[in-house]
Coordinates of C-alpha atoms in Angstrom, one line a residue:
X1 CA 0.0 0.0 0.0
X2 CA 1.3 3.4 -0.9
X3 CA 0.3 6.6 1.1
X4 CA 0.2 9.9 -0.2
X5 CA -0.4 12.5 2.9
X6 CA 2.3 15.1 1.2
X7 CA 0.5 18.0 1.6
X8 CA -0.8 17.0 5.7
X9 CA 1.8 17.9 8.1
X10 CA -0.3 19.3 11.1
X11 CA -3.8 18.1 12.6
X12 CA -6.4 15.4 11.6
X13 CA -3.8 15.0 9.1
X14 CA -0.9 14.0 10.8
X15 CA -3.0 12.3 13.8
X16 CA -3.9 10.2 10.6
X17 CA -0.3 9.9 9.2
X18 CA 0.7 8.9 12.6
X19 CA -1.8 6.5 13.3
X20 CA -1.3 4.5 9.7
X21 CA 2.5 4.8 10.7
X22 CA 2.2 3.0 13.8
X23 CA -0.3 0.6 12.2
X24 CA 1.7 -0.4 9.0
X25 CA 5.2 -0.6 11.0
X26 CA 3.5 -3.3 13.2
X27 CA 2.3 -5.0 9.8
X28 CA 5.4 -5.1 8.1
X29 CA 5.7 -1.8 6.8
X30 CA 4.4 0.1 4.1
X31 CA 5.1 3.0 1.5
X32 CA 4.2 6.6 2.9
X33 CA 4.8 10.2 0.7
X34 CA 5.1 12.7 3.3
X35 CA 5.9 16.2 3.9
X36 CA 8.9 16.8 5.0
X37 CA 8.0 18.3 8.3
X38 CA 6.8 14.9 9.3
X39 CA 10.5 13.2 8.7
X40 CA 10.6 12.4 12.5
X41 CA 8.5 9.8 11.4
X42 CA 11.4 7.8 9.3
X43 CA 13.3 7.3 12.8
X44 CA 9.9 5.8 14.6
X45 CA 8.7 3.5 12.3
X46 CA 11.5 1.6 10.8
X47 CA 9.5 -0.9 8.7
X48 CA 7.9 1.8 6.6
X49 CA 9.6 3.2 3.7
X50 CA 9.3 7.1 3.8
X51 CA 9.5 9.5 1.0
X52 CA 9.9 13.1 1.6
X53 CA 8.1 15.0 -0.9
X54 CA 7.5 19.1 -0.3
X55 CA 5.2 20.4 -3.4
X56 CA 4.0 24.1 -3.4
X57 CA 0.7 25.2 -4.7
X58 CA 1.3 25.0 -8.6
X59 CA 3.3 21.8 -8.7
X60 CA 0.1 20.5 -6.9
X61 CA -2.3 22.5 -8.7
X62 CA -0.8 21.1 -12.1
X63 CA -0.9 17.4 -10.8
X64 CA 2.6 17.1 -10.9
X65 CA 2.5 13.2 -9.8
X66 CA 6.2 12.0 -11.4
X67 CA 7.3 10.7 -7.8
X68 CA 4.0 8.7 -7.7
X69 CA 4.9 7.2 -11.2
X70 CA 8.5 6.4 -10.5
X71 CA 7.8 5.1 -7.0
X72 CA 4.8 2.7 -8.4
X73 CA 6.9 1.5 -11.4
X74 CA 10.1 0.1 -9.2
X75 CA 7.5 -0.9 -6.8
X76 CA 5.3 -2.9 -8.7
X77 CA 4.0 -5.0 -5.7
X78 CA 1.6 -1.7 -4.7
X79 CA -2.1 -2.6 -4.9
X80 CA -3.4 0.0 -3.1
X81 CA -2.9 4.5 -3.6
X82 CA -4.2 6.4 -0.7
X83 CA -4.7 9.7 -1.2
X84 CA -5.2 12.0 1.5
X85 CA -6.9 15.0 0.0
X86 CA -4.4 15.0 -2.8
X87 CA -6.1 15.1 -6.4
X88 CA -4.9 12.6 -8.7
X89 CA -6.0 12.2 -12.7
X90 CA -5.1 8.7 -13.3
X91 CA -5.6 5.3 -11.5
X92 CA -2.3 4.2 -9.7
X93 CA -3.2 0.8 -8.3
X94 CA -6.0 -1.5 -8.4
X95 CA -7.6 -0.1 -5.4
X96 CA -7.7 3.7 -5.5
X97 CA -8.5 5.7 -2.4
X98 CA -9.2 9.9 -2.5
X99 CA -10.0 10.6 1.4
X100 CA -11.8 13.8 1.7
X101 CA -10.0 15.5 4.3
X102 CA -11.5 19.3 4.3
X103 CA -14.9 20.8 2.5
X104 CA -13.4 24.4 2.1
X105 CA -12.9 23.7 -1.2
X106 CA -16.1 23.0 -2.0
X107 CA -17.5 26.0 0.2
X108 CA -14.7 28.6 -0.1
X109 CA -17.4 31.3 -1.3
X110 CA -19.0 30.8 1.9
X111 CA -16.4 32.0 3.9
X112 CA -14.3 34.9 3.9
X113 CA -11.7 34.3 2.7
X114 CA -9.5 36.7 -0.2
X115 CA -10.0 36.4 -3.9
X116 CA -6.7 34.2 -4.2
X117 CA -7.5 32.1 -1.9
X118 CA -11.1 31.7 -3.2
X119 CA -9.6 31.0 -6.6
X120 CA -7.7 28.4 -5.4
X121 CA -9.9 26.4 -3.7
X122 CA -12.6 26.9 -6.6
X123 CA -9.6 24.8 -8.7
X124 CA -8.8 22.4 -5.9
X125 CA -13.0 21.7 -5.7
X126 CA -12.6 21.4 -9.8
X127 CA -9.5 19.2 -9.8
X128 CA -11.1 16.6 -6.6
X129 CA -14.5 16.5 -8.4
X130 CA -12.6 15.4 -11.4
X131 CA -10.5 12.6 -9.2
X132 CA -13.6 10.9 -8.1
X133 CA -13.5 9.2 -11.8
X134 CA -10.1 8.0 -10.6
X135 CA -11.1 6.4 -7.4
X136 CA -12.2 3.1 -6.2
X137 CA -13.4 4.5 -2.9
X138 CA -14.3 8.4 -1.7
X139 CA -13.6 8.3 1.9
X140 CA -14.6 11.0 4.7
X141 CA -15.1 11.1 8.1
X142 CA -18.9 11.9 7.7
X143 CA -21.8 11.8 5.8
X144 CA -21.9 15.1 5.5
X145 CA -19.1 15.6 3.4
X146 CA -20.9 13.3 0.4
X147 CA -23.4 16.5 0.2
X148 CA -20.6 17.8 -2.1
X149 CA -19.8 14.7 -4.4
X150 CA -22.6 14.0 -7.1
X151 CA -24.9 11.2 -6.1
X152 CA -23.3 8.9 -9.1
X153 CA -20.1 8.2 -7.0
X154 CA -22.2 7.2 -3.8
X155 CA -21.3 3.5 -4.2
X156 CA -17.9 4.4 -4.1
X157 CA -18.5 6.6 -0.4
X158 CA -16.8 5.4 2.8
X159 CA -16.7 6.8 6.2
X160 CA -13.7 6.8 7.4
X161 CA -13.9 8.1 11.1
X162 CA -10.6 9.8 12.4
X163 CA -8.8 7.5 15.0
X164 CA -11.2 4.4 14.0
X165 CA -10.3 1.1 14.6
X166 CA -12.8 0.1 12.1
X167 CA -10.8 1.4 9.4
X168 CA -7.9 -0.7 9.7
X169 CA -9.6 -3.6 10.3
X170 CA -10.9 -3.2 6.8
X171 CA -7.2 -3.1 5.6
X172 CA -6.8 -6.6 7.4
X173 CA -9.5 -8.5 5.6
X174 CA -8.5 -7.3 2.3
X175 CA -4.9 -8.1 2.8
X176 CA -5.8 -11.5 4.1

């Protein structure tokens, strides 16, 4: 399984990182793309295989996804790309996850926020809705969050509750 929580270095994000850290390391390890504030991480969990990977705005906005390619073609025994809040616009594995980890972008004209940052949040919002083709499974952590993904993708929806044990036992049926 490869993770992809480059752009989460604080918060629900990180608890996350953490908690799939701790998990995998126990499991025999797994791949993780992370931001490079979170290389403490490489020193904990010794089974995982880190890769430090700092992208600003455009290279993200642009779907600059090389290091996904290169680390999924000399790693060909990945099955599984999970995504969290990152946009992708191709399939990477035969399981593809995009975990919806914020709704600004789909309500940044709600808030008051400036024009930029408006603007870039109405192209995040563009370039997620557009990953949902990509994706195997949409997860959140409530219902709620669906309100903002068209009804066609439902079958694909999965709550994923933050600090849920249910969550990873689902990762130990399927690698069973």
């Amino acid at each position: 399984i490869l993770f992809n929580f480059s752009a989460s270095r604080i918060g629900g994000g990180y608890k996350r990182l953490y908690e799939y850290s701790k998990y995998f390391n126990n499991k025999n390890g797994a791949f993780f793309i992370i931001h490079p504030d979170c290389s403490k991480l490489i020193d904990e969990f010794k089974n995982n295989i880190y890769i430090l990977k700092k992208q600003n705005y455009l290279q993200r906005l642009f779907l600059d996804f090389r290091y996904v390619d290169n680390l999924i073609k000399t790693n060909n025994s990945i099955e599984v790309y999970y995504s969290y809040g990152i946009a992708f616009n191709k399939s990477y594995a035969k399981i593809n996850i995009l975990h919806l980890s914020n709704i600004l972008p789909f309500e940044s004209f709600n808030y008051g926020k400036g024009l930029t940052q408006k603007i870039k949040m109405l192209l995040l919002s563009y370039l997620l809705k557009n990953t949902f083709k990509y994706a195997n499974i949409i997860s959140a952590e409530s219902i709620s969050t669906f309100k903002y993904v068209d009804n066609k993708w439902q079958y694909k929806y999965f709550i994923s509750t933050n600090g849920n044990d249910d969550e990873i036992c689902n990762f130990e049926k399927n690698s069973q």
